[in-house]
GROMACS .gro file of C-alpha atoms in nm:
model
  318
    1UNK     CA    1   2.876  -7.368 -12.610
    2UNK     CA    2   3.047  -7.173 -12.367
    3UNK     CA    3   2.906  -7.084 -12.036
    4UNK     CA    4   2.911  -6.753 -12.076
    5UNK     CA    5   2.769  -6.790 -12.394
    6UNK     CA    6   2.508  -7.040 -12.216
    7UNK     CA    7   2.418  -6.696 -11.983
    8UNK     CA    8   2.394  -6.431 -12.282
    9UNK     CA    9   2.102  -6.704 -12.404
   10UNK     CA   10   1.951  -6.757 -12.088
   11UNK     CA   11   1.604  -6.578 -12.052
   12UNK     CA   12   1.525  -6.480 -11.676
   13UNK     CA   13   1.157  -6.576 -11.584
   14UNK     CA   14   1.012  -6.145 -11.527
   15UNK     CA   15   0.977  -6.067 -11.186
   16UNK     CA   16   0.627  -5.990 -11.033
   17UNK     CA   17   0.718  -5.623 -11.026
   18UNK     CA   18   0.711  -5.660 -11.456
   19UNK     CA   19   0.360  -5.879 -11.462
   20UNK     CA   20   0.240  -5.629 -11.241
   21UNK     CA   21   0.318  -5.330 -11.520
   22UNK     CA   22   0.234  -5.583 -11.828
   23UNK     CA   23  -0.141  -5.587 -11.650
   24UNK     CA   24  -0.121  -5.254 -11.642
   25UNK     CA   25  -0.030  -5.166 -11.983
   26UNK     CA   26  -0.236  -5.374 -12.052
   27UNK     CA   27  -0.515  -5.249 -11.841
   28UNK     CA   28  -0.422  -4.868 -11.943
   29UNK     CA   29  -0.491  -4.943 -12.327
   30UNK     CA   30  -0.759  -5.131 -12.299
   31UNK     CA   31  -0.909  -4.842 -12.151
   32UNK     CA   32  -0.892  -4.617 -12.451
   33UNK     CA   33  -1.147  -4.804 -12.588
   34UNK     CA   34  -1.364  -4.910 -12.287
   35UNK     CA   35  -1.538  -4.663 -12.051
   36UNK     CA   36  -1.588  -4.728 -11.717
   37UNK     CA   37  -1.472  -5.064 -11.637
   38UNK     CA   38  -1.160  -5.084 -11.503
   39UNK     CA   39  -1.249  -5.374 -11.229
   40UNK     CA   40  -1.393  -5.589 -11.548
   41UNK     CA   41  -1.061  -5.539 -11.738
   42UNK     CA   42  -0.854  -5.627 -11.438
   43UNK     CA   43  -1.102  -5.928 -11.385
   44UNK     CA   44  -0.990  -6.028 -11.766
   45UNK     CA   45  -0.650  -5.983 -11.694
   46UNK     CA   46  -0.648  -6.208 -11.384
   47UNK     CA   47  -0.825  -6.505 -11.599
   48UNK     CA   48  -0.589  -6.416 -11.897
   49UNK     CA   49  -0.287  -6.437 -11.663
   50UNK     CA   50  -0.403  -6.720 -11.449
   51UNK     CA   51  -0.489  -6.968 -11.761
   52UNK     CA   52  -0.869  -6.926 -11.698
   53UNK     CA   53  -1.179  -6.868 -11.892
   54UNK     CA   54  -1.447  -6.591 -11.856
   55UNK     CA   55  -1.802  -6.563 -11.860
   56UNK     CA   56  -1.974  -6.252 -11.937
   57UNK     CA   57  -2.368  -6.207 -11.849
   58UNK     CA   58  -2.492  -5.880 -11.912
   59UNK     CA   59  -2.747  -5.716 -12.166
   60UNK     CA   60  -2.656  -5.668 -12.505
   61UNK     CA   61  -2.491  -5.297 -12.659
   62UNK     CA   62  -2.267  -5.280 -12.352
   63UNK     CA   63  -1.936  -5.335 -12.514
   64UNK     CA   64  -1.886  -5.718 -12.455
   65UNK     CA   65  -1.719  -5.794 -12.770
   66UNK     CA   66  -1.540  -5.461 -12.804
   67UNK     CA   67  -1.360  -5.572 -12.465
   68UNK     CA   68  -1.244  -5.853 -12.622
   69UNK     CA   69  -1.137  -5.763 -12.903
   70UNK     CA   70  -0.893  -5.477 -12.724
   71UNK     CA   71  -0.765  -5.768 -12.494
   72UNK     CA   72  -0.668  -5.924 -12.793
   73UNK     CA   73  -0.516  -5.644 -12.972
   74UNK     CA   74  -0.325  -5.514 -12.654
   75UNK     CA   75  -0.149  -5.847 -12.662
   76UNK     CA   76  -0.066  -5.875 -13.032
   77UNK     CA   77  -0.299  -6.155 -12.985
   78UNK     CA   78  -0.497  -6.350 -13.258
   79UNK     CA   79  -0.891  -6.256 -13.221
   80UNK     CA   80  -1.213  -6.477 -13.315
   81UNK     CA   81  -1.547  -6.464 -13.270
   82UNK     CA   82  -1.809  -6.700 -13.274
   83UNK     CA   83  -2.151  -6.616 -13.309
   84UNK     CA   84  -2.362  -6.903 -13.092
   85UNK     CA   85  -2.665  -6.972 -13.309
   86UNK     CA   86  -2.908  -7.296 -13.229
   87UNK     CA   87  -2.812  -7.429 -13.565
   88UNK     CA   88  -2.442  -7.392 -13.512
   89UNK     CA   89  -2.249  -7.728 -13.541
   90UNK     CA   90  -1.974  -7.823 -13.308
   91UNK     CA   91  -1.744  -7.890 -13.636
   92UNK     CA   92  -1.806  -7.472 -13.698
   93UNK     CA   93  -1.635  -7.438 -13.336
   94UNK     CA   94  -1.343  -7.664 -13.412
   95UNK     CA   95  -1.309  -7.691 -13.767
   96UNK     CA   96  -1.354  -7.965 -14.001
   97UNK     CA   97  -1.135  -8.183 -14.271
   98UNK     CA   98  -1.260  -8.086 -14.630
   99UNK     CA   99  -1.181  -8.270 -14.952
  100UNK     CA  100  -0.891  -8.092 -15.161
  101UNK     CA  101  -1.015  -8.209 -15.508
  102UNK     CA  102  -0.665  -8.114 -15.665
  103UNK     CA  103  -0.481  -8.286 -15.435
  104UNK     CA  104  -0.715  -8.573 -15.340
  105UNK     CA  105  -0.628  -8.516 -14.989
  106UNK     CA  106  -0.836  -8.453 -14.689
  107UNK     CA  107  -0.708  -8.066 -14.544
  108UNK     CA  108  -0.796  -7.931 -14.197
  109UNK     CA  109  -0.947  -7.614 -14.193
  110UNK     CA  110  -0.898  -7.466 -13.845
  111UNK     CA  111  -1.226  -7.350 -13.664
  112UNK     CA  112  -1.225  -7.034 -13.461
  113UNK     CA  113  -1.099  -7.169 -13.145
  114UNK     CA  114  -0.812  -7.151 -13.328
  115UNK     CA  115  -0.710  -6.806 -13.189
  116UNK     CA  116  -0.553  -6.631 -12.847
  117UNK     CA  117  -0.845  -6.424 -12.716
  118UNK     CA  118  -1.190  -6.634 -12.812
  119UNK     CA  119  -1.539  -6.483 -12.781
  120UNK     CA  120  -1.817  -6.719 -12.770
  121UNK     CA  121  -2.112  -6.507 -12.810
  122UNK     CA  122  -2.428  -6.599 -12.655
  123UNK     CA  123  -2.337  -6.891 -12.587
  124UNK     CA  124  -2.635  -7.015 -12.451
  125UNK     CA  125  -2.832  -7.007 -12.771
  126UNK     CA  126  -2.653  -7.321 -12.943
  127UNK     CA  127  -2.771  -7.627 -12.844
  128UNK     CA  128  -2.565  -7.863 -12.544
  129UNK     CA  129  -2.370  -8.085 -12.808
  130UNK     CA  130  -2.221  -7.710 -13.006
  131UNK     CA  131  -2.132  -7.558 -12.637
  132UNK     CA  132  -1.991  -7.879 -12.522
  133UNK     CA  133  -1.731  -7.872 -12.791
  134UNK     CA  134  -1.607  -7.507 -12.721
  135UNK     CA  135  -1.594  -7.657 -12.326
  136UNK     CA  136  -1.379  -7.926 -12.436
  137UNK     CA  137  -1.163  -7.733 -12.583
  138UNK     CA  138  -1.129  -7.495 -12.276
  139UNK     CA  139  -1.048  -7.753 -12.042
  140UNK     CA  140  -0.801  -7.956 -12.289
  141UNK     CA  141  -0.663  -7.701 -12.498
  142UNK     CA  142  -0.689  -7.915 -12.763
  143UNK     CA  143  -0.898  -8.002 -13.078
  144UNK     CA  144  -0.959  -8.351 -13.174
  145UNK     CA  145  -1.076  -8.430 -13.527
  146UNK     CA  146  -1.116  -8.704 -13.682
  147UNK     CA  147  -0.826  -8.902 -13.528
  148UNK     CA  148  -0.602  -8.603 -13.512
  149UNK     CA  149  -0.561  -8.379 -13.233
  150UNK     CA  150  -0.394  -8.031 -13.228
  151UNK     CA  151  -0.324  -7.763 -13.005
  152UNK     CA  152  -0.473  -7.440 -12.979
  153UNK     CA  153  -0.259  -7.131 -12.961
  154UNK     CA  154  -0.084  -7.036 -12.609
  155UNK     CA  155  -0.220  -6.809 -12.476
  156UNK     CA  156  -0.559  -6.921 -12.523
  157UNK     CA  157  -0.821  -6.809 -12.337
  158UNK     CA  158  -1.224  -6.796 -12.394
  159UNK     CA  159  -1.385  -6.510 -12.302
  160UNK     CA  160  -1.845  -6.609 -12.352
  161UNK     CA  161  -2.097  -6.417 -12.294
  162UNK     CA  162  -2.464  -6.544 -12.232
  163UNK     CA  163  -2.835  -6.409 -12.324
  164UNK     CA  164  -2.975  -6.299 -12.003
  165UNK     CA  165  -3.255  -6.111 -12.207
  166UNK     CA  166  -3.408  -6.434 -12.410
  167UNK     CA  167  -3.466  -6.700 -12.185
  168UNK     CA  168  -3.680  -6.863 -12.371
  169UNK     CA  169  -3.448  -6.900 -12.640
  170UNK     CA  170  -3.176  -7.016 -12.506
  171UNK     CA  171  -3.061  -7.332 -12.328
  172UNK     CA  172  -2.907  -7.326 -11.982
  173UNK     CA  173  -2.544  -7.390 -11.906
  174UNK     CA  174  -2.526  -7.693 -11.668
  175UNK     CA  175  -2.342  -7.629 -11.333
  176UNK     CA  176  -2.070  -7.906 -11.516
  177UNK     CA  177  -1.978  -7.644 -11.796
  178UNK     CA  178  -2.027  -7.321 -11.612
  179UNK     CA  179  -1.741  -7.479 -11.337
  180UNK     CA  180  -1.504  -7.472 -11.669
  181UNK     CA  181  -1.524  -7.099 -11.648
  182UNK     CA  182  -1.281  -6.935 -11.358
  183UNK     CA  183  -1.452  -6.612 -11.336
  184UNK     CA  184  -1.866  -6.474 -11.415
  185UNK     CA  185  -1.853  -6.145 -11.471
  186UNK     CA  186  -2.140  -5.843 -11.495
  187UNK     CA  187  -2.039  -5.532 -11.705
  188UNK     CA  188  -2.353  -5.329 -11.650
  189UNK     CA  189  -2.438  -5.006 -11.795
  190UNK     CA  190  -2.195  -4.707 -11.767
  191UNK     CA  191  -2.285  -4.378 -11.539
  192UNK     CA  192  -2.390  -4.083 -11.737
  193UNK     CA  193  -2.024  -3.935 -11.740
  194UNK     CA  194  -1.877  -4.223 -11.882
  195UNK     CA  195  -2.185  -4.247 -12.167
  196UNK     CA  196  -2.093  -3.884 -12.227
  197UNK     CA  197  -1.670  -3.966 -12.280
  198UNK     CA  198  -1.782  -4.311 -12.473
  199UNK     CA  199  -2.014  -4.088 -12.736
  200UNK     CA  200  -1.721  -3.853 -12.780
  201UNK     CA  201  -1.509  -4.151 -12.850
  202UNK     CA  202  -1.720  -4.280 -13.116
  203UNK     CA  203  -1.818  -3.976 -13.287
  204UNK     CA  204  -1.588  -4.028 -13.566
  205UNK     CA  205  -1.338  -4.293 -13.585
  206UNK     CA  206  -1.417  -4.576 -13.345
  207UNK     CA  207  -1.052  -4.607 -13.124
  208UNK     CA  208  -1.024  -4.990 -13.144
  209UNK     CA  209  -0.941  -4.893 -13.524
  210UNK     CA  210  -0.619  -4.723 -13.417
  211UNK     CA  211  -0.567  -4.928 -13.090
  212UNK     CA  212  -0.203  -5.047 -13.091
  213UNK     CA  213  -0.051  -5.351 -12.895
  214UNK     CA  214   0.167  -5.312 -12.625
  215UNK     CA  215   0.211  -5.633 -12.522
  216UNK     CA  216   0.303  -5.999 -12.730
  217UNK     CA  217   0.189  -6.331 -12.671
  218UNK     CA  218   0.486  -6.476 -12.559
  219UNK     CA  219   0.473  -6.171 -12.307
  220UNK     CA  220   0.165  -6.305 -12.173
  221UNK     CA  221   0.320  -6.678 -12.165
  222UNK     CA  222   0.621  -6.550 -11.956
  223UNK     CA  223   0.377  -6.371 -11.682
  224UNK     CA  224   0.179  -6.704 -11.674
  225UNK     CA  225   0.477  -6.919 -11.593
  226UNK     CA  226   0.584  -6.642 -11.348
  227UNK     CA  227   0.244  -6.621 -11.160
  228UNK     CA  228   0.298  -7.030 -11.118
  229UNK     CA  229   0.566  -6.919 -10.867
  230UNK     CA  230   0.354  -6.685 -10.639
  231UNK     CA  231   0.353  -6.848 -10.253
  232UNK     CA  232   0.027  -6.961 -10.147
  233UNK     CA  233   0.111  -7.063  -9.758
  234UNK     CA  234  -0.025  -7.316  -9.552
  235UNK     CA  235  -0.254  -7.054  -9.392
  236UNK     CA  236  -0.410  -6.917  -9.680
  237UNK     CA  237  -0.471  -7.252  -9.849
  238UNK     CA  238  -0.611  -7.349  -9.511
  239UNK     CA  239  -0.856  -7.044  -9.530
  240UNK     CA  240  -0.956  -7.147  -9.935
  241UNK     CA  241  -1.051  -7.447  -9.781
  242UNK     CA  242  -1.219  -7.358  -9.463
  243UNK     CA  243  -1.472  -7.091  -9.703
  244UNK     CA  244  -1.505  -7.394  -9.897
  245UNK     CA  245  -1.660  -7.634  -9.688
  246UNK     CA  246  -1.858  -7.309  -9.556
  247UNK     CA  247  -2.016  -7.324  -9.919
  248UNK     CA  248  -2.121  -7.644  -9.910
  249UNK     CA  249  -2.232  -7.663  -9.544
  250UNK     CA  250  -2.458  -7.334  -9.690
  251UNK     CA  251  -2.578  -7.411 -10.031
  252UNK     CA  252  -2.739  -7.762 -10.212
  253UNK     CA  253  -2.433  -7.750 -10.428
  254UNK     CA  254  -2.110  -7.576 -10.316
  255UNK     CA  255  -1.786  -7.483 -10.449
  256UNK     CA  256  -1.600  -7.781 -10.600
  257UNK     CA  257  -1.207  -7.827 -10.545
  258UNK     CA  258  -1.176  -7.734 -10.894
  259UNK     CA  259  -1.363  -7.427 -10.788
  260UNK     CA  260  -1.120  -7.382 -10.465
  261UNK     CA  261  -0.831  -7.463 -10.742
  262UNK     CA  262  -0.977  -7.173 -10.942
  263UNK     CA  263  -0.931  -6.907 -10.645
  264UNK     CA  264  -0.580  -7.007 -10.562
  265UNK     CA  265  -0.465  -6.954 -10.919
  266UNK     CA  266  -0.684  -6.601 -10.918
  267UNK     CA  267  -0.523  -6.503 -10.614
  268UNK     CA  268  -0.166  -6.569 -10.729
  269UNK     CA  269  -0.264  -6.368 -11.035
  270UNK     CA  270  -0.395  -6.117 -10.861
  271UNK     CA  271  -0.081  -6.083 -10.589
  272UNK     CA  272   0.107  -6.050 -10.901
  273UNK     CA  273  -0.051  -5.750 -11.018
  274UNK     CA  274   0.012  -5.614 -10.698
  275UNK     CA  275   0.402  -5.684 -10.736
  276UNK     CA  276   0.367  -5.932 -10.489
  277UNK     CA  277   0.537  -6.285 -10.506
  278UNK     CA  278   0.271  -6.417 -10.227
  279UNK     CA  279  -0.075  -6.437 -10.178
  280UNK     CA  280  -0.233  -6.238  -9.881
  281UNK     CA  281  -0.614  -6.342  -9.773
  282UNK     CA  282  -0.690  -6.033  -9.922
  283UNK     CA  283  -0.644  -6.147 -10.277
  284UNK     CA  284  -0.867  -6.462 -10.187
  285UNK     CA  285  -1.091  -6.177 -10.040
  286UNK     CA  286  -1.105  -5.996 -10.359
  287UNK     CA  287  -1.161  -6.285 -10.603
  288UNK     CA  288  -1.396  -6.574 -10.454
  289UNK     CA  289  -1.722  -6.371 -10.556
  290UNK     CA  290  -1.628  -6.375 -10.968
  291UNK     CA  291  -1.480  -6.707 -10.901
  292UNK     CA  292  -1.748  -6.892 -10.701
  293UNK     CA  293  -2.072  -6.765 -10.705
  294UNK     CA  294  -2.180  -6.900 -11.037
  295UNK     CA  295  -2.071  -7.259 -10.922
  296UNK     CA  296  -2.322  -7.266 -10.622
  297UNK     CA  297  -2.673  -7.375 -10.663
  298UNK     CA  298  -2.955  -7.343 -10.394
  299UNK     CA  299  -3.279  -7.454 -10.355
  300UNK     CA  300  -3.429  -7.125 -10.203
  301UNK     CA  301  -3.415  -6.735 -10.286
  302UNK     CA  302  -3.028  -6.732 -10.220
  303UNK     CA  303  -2.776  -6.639 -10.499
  304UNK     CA  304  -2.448  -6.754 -10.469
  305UNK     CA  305  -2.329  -6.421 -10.385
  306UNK     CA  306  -2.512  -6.480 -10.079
  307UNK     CA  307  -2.322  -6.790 -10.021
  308UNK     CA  308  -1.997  -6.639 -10.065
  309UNK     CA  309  -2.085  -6.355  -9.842
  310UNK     CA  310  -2.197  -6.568  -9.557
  311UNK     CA  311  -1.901  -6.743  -9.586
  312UNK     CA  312  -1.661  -6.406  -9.612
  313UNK     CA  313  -1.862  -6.327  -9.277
  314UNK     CA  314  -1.838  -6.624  -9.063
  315UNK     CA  315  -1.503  -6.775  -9.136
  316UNK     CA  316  -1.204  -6.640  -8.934
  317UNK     CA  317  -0.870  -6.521  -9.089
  318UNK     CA  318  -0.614  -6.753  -8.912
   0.00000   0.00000   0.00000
């Protein structure tokens, strides 16, 4: 091969200036199907970018699994859903080998975490063993079965939502699991304008019916590999670190370096969607609540919002 052949081949990582208008293309269609959440999308799109997982706690009817499912679409992305019951198996999450009488040969038949854009619904109604195998999964990107391991698609990403209306159905999520997760989210019920546009949306033909992608997968994989090459300095990763030894000088349980980890990769994601190729403390600013505050536990009133905020408050910018 010649090397001028060699360069007509060669496929220039995007700059940040193309993530930043993939997000929001993204971010744009998505929004012909959602009312009235723009920060939520972008929230998505900074987990989907920055290889995380999201967790979704909000009160059922407010468009959870409609959000996913445009992600997906907007990417050209596979879509599955899991419905978290408390007699759901872990082998419905992953899949299971089944006996192919014909051929009198064991076959895999992929579970749902078999797809780019997962929704675990409610998660927090199947019982610890059933979550724990989706949480594998997350953090390994990987299904074992068996003997046999296999991949899951790139990009994969989970995107769960919990019961916050049943408690007493429901089992918690141990602090171990919800760490898996980069961001928690809140969607919350729209304003009475955007109820009004949503109803005339749905009056006839819902819009995720006609949604179109604009965006592939391997779109998605280029803008992660790019995001990889956002500058975090010395400074800012001095300043992750300083709010994170505020959270556990604060709380019973602070942020864990997996959870400091978590907010660099947000905030190179995020930079990126600014066109930036470095991380400002701003970024850091604008993440560690999603990306922390379900990670912290106290013993009194305090939510780890509060935390988070205290820390925001008292430690100095160098």
């Amino acid at each position: 091969m010649t090397d001028a052949h060699a360069d007509a081949d060669f496929d220039p990582a995007p700059s940040v200036e193309a993530v930043s208008d993939l997000a929001t293309r993204i971010s744009e269609n998505v929004e012909r199907v959602i009312v009235g959440h723009h920060d939520a999308i972008e929230d998505i799109i900074v987990a989907l970018f920055a290889r995380g997982h999201l967790l979704l706690e909000d009160v059922p009817g407010v468009g959870k699994t409609m959000l996913a499912r445009a992600i997906a679409t907007s990417i050209e992305g596979e879509f599955e859903r899991i419905q978290f019951t408390p007699d759901l198996l872990p082998s419905d999450v992953t899949g299971v080998n089944v006996f192919n009488q014909q051929t009198s040969e064991f076959e895999f038949r992929e579970g749902p975490v078999f797809g780019n854009v997962v929704l675990g619904d409610e998660i927090n109604r199947a019982p610890p063993k059933t979550q724990a195998a989706l949480l594998e999964v997350m953090e390994e990107l990987q299904v074992t079965v068996d003997g046999v391991t296999r991949r899951v698609p790139d990009p994969f990403t989970v995107i769960a939502t919990q019961n916050d209306v049943e408690p007493d159905r429901t089992y918690d999520l141990p602090l171990a699991e919800l760490d898996r997760f980069m961001k928690k989210i809140h969607l919350g019920y729209p304003n009475e304008a955007e109820e009004t546009e949503l109803l005339g949306r749905v009056s006839g033909h819902h819009p995720i019916e006609s949604l179109e992608p604009v965006a592939s997968a391997g779109d998605v994989r280029d803008a992660r590999e790019r995001i990889l090459d956002v500058t975090v300095s010395e400074p800012v990763r001095s300043y992750v670190s300083r709010l994170a030894a505020d959270t556990r000088a604060g709380a019973d349980l602070g942020v864990s370096p997996r959870g400091s980890i978590a907010l660099v990769r947000a905030a190179q994601a995020r930079a990126a969607l600014d066109a930036r190729d470095y991380v400002v403390p701003d970024d850091v600013q604008r993440e560690v609540r999603s990306v922390w505050a379900h990670r912290i536990r106290t013993t009194d009133e305090r939510a780890g919002r509060d935390v988070v905020q205290r820390a925001l408050d008292t430690v100095p910018v160098e």
